[in-house]
Amino acid sequence: MEDPRRRDIALFRYGLIREVADPQLSSAERGRLVRQLAGREHRGPDGQWTTVGRSTLDRWIVAYRAGGFDALIPAQRRRQPVCDVELLDRAVRLKRDNPRRTASHIVELLATELSDRGPAGRQVPSARTVQRHFARLGLNVRPDGSPPQAFGRFEAAAVNDLWVGDVAHGPVVGGRKALLFAFLDDHSRLVVGHRWGRSEDVLRLEAALRRGLAARGVPKRVYVDNGAPFVSHQLQRACAVLGIRLIHSKPGRPQGRGKIERFFATVRAQFLVEIADDQLASLDELNRLFTAWVETRYHHRPHRETGQSPLERFTAAGIPDVPSSALLREAFLWAEDRSVSKTAMVSLHGNRYEVDPVLVGRRVQLVFDPFDLATLEVRYDQRPFGTAVPHVLATHTHPKATAEPPDVLDGMASTPTGIDYLALIEAEHRHATRRTINFADLGDDDQEVGR
């Protein structure tokens, strides 16, 4: 059986030269692509960033053309181990006895023990060797074993340092309860993203968060509770792609979400008080009225604690940079891991796809839009390996990709007078956005259709 390490190295090499080894490329085109590869850093099979010289890439291309994928597998090296296994085991025991010991300190302890026993011709491994051994065994943890703190202040020090997200229950619209997903900037109290929906699921959460990211920039941290949509791997992937640190509150300790709970109280007292159950025709109308209230009332009213309006405090240091549409699309794609069968096939929710044969036996990542399972990007070790070819396509959308049902009310009663207040706010908001930029609408795009 092949050494998995050597096969991983071959897959890394194949991933680099896969496109440039195409025989249909001209010499000039191939030379340009090889120079581009040689000028960039690549994540190696061991997870470390490295560069590959042009001559090395050329040698791999020649070997692949001559012998195929097997020619990229490095030759087996046969040598005697240079580290004393018994001393490494002793180092592990010393680390587990006292996790606060560093690798350098443990090497000193080992050297002291050997010197006390007299010269024996044994060589103590270096601190770097011991450190790498600890990393392989998962011993590189915090010495005191305590979990990281969510944040050290009651108020974030700057704009987009911390966003707090939560969900609140609202009125009945179309016979079903409406739910509000919202994210609040902890420093300015600005509502960076929001979305009314019918389900407390990850799609409605993503719609609110994506709107905020596209309009207000990328935060350093996002603080949420432990509800199902907030602990989903889809949200974790989106935060990882964007470089956001996702923090969950401790069960039974919601004190850190006090600001957004206070905002929800304001929503109930100043917005929802004007809306009765089954008074609105659709969620679109509810979202439109809520956006108008947020942009024309809440964001411009001075906050009792800060003394400034949320919009004034948020824009005091300038408008933050927003991520590109391509980065946002990548962040909110869904991903699932699957094993490649001996016939180079993978399965996903009743569908079967063909992938690159070199991935046989490997566990790959399938990246896709949950509303379009016909197109799957195949990745291995964070590198693209083309698009999966569908052979059996029985399911076109992800089972959890549910769009909002039609918002139709039969026999609606006459509209009460209380809605006039919100109608006036909406008219004021429409008039204002003709003359100024509506940052909340910058996040709307075709990707949110049906969500």
XYZ file of C-alpha atoms in Angstrom:
451
model
C 0.000 0.000 0.000
C 1.288 3.441 -0.908
C 2.487 5.789 1.787
C -0.351 8.368 2.305
C 2.255 11.056 2.869
C 3.901 10.440 -0.510
C 0.513 10.384 -2.241
C -0.408 13.722 -0.634
C 2.816 15.190 -2.012
C 1.942 13.858 -5.471
C -1.536 15.398 -5.237
C 0.031 18.722 -4.276
C 2.310 18.561 -7.320
C -0.546 17.514 -9.579
C -2.718 20.360 -8.308
C -0.034 22.875 -9.284
C 0.755 21.593 -12.773
C -2.703 20.289 -13.704
C -3.507 23.220 -15.987
C -0.026 24.058 -17.271
C 0.558 20.446 -18.381
C -2.215 20.715 -20.946
C -0.632 19.735 -24.313
C -2.876 22.210 -26.139
C -1.066 25.173 -24.578
C 1.594 26.912 -26.600
C 5.118 27.330 -25.241
C 4.518 31.011 -24.582
C 1.262 30.353 -22.741
C 2.818 27.568 -20.684
C 5.851 29.705 -19.835
C 3.650 32.561 -18.649
C 1.563 30.262 -16.433
C 4.649 28.585 -14.964
C 6.185 31.963 -14.136
C 2.974 32.956 -12.367
C 2.994 29.743 -10.318
C 6.660 30.206 -9.417
C 5.968 33.759 -8.233
C 3.241 32.788 -5.746
C 3.159 31.007 -2.414
C 1.295 27.708 -2.162
C 0.052 25.790 0.859
C 2.011 22.556 0.914
C 0.725 19.121 1.940
C 1.935 19.787 5.483
C -0.113 22.997 5.712
C 2.908 25.311 5.487
C 3.206 28.032 2.852
C 6.007 27.442 0.360
C 7.259 28.490 -3.073
C 8.180 26.226 -5.973
C 10.890 27.207 -8.470
C 10.283 27.276 -12.195
C 12.839 24.534 -12.875
C 11.084 22.287 -10.368
C 7.720 22.919 -12.013
C 9.208 22.125 -15.421
C 10.650 18.883 -14.067
C 7.255 17.862 -12.643
C 5.562 18.633 -15.971
C 8.052 16.465 -17.874
C 7.649 13.631 -15.363
C 3.842 13.813 -15.536
C 3.852 13.686 -19.341
C 6.165 10.693 -19.311
C 4.642 8.613 -16.518
C 1.333 10.173 -15.532
C 0.257 10.738 -11.948
C 2.463 7.940 -10.550
C 5.561 9.760 -11.800
C 4.775 12.607 -9.389
C 4.971 10.343 -6.329
C 8.337 10.945 -4.601
C 10.705 8.024 -4.269
C 10.715 6.117 -1.014
C 13.548 7.182 1.259
C 15.121 4.529 3.396
C 17.082 5.785 6.340
C 17.478 5.152 10.010
C 15.603 7.457 12.380
C 17.815 10.241 13.713
C 15.723 10.981 16.830
C 15.762 8.900 19.962
C 12.179 7.569 20.194
C 12.544 6.858 23.901
C 13.519 10.476 24.569
C 10.560 11.756 22.537
C 8.223 9.581 24.600
C 9.857 10.949 27.743
C 9.266 14.498 26.452
C 5.573 13.723 25.908
C 5.228 12.441 29.477
C 6.900 15.577 30.834
C 4.519 17.763 28.828
C 1.429 15.900 29.980
C 2.570 15.990 33.595
C 2.784 19.777 33.423
C 1.236 21.449 30.323
C 2.938 24.753 31.204
C 6.328 23.325 30.259
C 7.618 24.602 26.934
C 9.513 22.517 24.399
C 12.743 24.382 25.189
C 12.339 23.739 28.902
C 11.615 20.050 28.341
C 14.764 19.716 26.209
C 16.747 21.195 29.112
C 15.182 18.680 31.492
C 16.079 15.808 29.187
C 19.641 17.069 28.827
C 19.920 17.362 32.617
C 18.670 13.813 33.125
C 21.186 12.425 30.611
C 24.065 14.337 32.156
C 23.176 13.018 35.620
C 23.350 9.462 34.316
C 26.785 9.973 32.840
C 27.883 9.934 29.177
C 25.820 7.444 27.209
C 26.276 8.683 23.639
C 22.596 9.691 23.284
C 21.617 12.940 21.593
C 18.742 15.045 22.934
C 16.313 16.130 20.156
C 16.152 19.822 19.369
C 13.427 22.063 20.763
C 11.957 22.442 17.262
C 11.746 18.656 16.847
C 10.019 18.310 20.197
C 7.648 21.170 19.329
C 6.658 19.532 16.028
C 6.102 16.235 17.852
C 3.804 17.972 20.343
C 1.873 19.547 17.474
C 1.314 16.156 15.832
C -0.058 14.795 19.117
C -2.291 17.822 19.749
C -0.421 18.898 22.886
C -0.035 22.545 21.834
C -2.895 23.882 23.960
C -3.141 26.798 26.355
C -1.129 25.971 29.455
C -3.915 26.780 31.933
C -6.545 24.950 29.885
C -9.002 27.861 30.183
C -11.290 28.740 27.227
C -10.716 32.037 25.381
C -12.700 35.016 26.504
C -15.358 36.324 24.125
C -14.372 39.954 24.636
C -12.757 41.885 27.429
C -14.891 45.030 27.423
C -18.502 45.906 27.826
C -18.206 48.022 24.684
C -16.039 47.299 21.647
C -13.211 49.780 21.176
C -13.882 50.565 17.511
C -16.353 50.208 14.683
C -16.502 46.663 13.215
C -14.489 45.285 16.098
C -17.451 43.235 17.302
C -20.889 42.452 15.871
C -23.558 40.859 18.041
C -26.230 38.746 16.355
C -29.507 37.273 17.544
C -33.074 36.463 16.459
C -36.375 37.864 17.765
C -40.009 36.909 17.269
C -42.306 39.338 15.501
C -45.893 39.599 14.249
C -47.906 37.026 12.330
C -47.632 37.647 8.579
C -49.607 35.461 6.200
C -50.719 33.146 8.983
C -47.189 32.410 10.259
C -44.921 34.047 12.809
C -42.212 36.313 11.381
C -38.689 36.155 12.808
C -36.101 38.939 12.763
C -32.401 38.122 12.324
C -30.299 41.159 13.176
C -26.641 42.055 13.724
C -25.608 45.083 15.785
C -22.246 46.841 15.793
C -21.243 46.819 19.469
C -19.361 50.129 19.354
C -21.869 52.320 17.514
C -25.154 50.360 18.086
C -25.743 50.546 14.327
C -27.918 47.797 12.840
C -25.441 46.485 10.274
C -27.641 43.734 8.858
C -31.197 42.494 9.282
C -33.757 40.196 7.677
C -37.332 39.200 8.483
C -38.112 35.587 7.585
C -40.385 32.711 8.503
C -37.829 30.138 9.605
C -35.069 30.230 12.188
C -32.543 28.659 9.847
C -29.147 29.342 8.378
C -30.490 30.750 5.092
C -32.318 33.612 6.778
C -29.284 34.161 9.022
C -26.981 34.308 5.993
C -29.294 36.796 4.264
C -29.065 39.181 7.227
C -25.311 38.769 7.659
C -24.531 39.049 3.958
C -26.520 42.270 3.721
C -24.489 43.724 6.574
C -21.134 42.611 5.160
C -21.867 44.071 1.737
C -23.008 47.403 3.165
C -20.957 47.909 6.356
C -17.689 45.997 5.915
C -16.206 42.939 7.625
C -16.043 42.747 11.438
C -13.194 41.213 13.385
C -15.523 39.176 15.595
C -19.136 38.028 15.570
C -20.760 37.117 18.904
C -23.863 34.882 18.811
C -25.672 32.299 20.918
C -25.765 28.522 20.519
C -28.918 28.228 18.424
C -28.918 25.813 15.493
C -28.319 28.404 12.713
C -25.516 30.073 14.693
C -23.535 26.848 15.186
C -24.019 25.565 11.620
C -20.935 24.653 9.622
C -22.186 26.968 6.835
C -21.809 29.997 9.130
C -18.446 28.726 10.364
C -17.213 28.415 6.778
C -18.410 31.923 5.855
C -16.602 33.427 8.836
C -13.441 31.446 8.059
C -13.368 32.650 4.435
C -13.814 36.281 5.515
C -11.350 36.056 8.427
C -14.021 36.625 11.087
C -13.633 35.126 14.533
C -16.933 33.447 15.434
C -17.661 33.455 19.181
C -20.540 31.681 20.932
C -21.864 32.690 24.335
C -21.781 30.206 27.172
C -25.063 28.325 27.671
C -27.136 30.011 30.332
C -25.064 33.228 30.250
C -26.659 35.672 27.777
C -25.238 38.809 29.434
C -22.909 39.533 26.515
C -25.889 40.014 24.163
C -27.482 42.747 26.247
C -27.159 45.450 23.587
C -29.030 43.569 20.892
C -31.689 42.472 23.380
C -32.142 46.151 24.214
C -32.440 46.889 20.498
C -35.141 44.235 20.159
C -37.008 45.924 23.006
C -36.825 49.195 21.052
C -38.132 47.412 17.955
C -41.117 46.102 19.897
C -41.850 49.453 21.543
C -41.418 51.742 18.529
C -41.934 49.596 15.418
C -43.948 46.478 16.139
C -46.378 48.421 18.294
C -47.773 49.808 15.031
C -48.277 46.376 13.421
C -50.976 43.910 14.406
C -50.988 40.227 13.566
C -51.966 39.523 9.942
C -51.986 43.248 9.179
C -49.258 43.116 6.524
C -49.648 41.339 3.216
C -46.134 39.902 2.879
C -42.684 39.611 4.349
C -41.438 41.917 1.593
C -43.643 44.665 2.958
C -42.464 43.979 6.500
C -38.793 44.102 5.433
C -39.392 47.290 3.460
C -41.105 49.074 6.370
C -38.474 47.879 8.835
C -35.608 49.121 6.630
C -37.283 52.505 6.371
C -37.729 52.718 10.160
C -34.109 51.688 10.831
C -32.589 54.067 8.282
C -34.732 57.142 8.980
C -35.467 56.813 12.703
C -33.249 54.442 14.681
C -29.932 55.278 12.996
C -30.453 59.031 13.355
C -31.722 59.152 16.952
C -29.025 59.892 19.608
C -28.286 56.854 21.740
C -28.761 57.298 25.469
C -25.395 55.735 26.416
C -23.114 57.055 23.651
C -24.708 60.486 23.214
C -24.403 60.088 19.437
C -26.649 58.607 16.813
C -25.609 55.111 15.659
C -24.945 56.361 12.109
C -22.883 59.329 13.319
C -20.725 57.130 15.539
C -20.329 54.415 12.898
C -19.129 56.870 10.222
C -16.974 59.026 12.539
C -13.773 57.371 11.286
C -14.964 57.075 7.678
C -16.926 54.409 5.856
C -15.247 50.972 6.201
C -14.158 49.040 3.123
C -16.607 46.374 1.990
C -15.635 42.962 0.590
C -15.821 42.268 -3.125
C -18.813 40.467 -4.596
C -16.564 37.539 -5.556
C -15.343 37.140 -1.968
C -18.890 37.330 -0.640
C -20.032 34.688 -3.102
C -17.201 32.384 -2.032
C -17.987 32.943 1.649
C -21.644 32.016 1.338
C -21.236 28.941 -0.815
C -21.995 25.748 1.064
C -19.505 22.902 1.380
C -19.705 19.224 2.293
C -17.002 16.552 2.462
C -17.372 13.325 0.550
C -15.162 10.290 -0.147
C -14.336 9.483 -3.766
C -15.203 5.899 -4.720
C -13.031 3.556 -6.770
C -14.964 4.617 -9.863
C -14.133 8.307 -9.252
C -17.725 9.044 -8.179
C -19.157 11.017 -5.268
C -22.713 11.216 -3.937
C -24.556 14.240 -2.598
C -28.212 14.158 -1.502
C -29.254 11.493 -4.000
C -27.127 12.863 -6.841
C -24.023 11.185 -8.263
C -21.099 13.028 -9.835
C -17.825 12.082 -11.532
C -14.615 13.785 -10.366
C -10.946 13.706 -11.368
C -9.673 10.077 -11.222
C -6.546 11.082 -9.282
C -8.808 11.788 -6.287
C -9.882 8.144 -5.955
C -9.799 7.125 -2.305
C -9.434 10.712 -1.078
C -11.911 12.759 0.942
C -12.718 15.871 -1.061
C -14.722 19.016 -0.422
C -17.725 19.784 -2.622
C -18.492 23.511 -2.810
C -21.827 24.632 -4.229
C -24.724 27.062 -4.235
C -27.467 25.387 -2.172
C -30.048 26.403 -4.779
C -28.088 24.816 -7.658
C -26.752 21.300 -7.132
C -26.030 20.881 -10.835
C -22.713 22.716 -10.441
C -20.254 21.456 -7.827
C -16.691 22.686 -7.416
C -14.315 19.947 -6.282
C -11.470 20.862 -3.927
C -8.823 18.834 -2.190
C -6.403 20.238 0.356
C -7.813 23.726 -0.353
C -6.997 23.460 -4.067
C -9.476 23.386 -6.952
C -9.770 20.144 -8.905
C -12.309 21.183 -11.497
C -16.078 20.800 -11.580
C -17.908 17.564 -10.842
C -19.760 16.072 -13.808
C -23.347 15.103 -12.833
C -24.360 11.568 -13.818
C -27.552 11.260 -11.758
C -29.249 14.543 -10.887
C -32.380 13.737 -8.901
C -32.197 16.731 -6.540
C -31.611 20.222 -7.882
C -31.570 22.129 -4.573
C -30.212 21.338 -1.129
C -32.866 19.899 1.225
C -32.330 22.845 3.581
C -32.497 25.451 0.794
C -36.116 26.416 1.299
C -37.423 29.647 -0.155
C -40.094 31.671 1.599
C -43.633 30.474 0.709
C -45.975 32.804 -1.186
C -47.190 35.577 1.093
C -50.871 35.691 0.203
C -53.599 36.546 2.683
C -57.164 35.539 1.939
C -59.870 37.862 3.178
C -57.607 40.524 4.621
C -59.310 42.951 6.940
C -59.144 46.658 6.341
C -55.808 48.221 7.260
C -55.874 49.831 10.742
C -54.792 53.429 11.089
C -51.685 52.532 13.079
C -49.832 51.534 9.922
C -49.997 55.080 8.617
C -47.078 56.035 10.853
C -44.866 53.418 9.206
C -46.172 54.364 5.771
C -45.090 57.947 6.359
C -41.634 56.738 7.450
C -41.349 54.584 4.328
C -42.285 57.516 2.091
C -39.698 59.660 3.874
C -37.103 56.925 3.408
C -37.822 56.649 -0.323
C -37.509 60.392 -0.699
C -34.216 60.477 1.217
C -32.643 57.658 -0.774
C -33.201 59.539 -4.009
C -30.596 62.034 -2.813
C -28.227 59.943 -0.674
C -26.615 56.521 -0.737
C -28.636 53.875 1.084
C -25.913 51.696 2.522
C -28.382 49.020 3.608
C -29.413 48.382 0.011
C -25.851 47.898 -1.192
C -25.992 44.303 0.046
C -28.946 43.286 -2.108
C -28.015 41.080 -5.056
C -29.344 38.195 -7.042
C -27.925 35.702 -4.549
C -30.574 36.612 -1.998
C -33.473 35.904 -4.324
C -35.713 33.327 -2.717
C -33.963 33.560 0.638
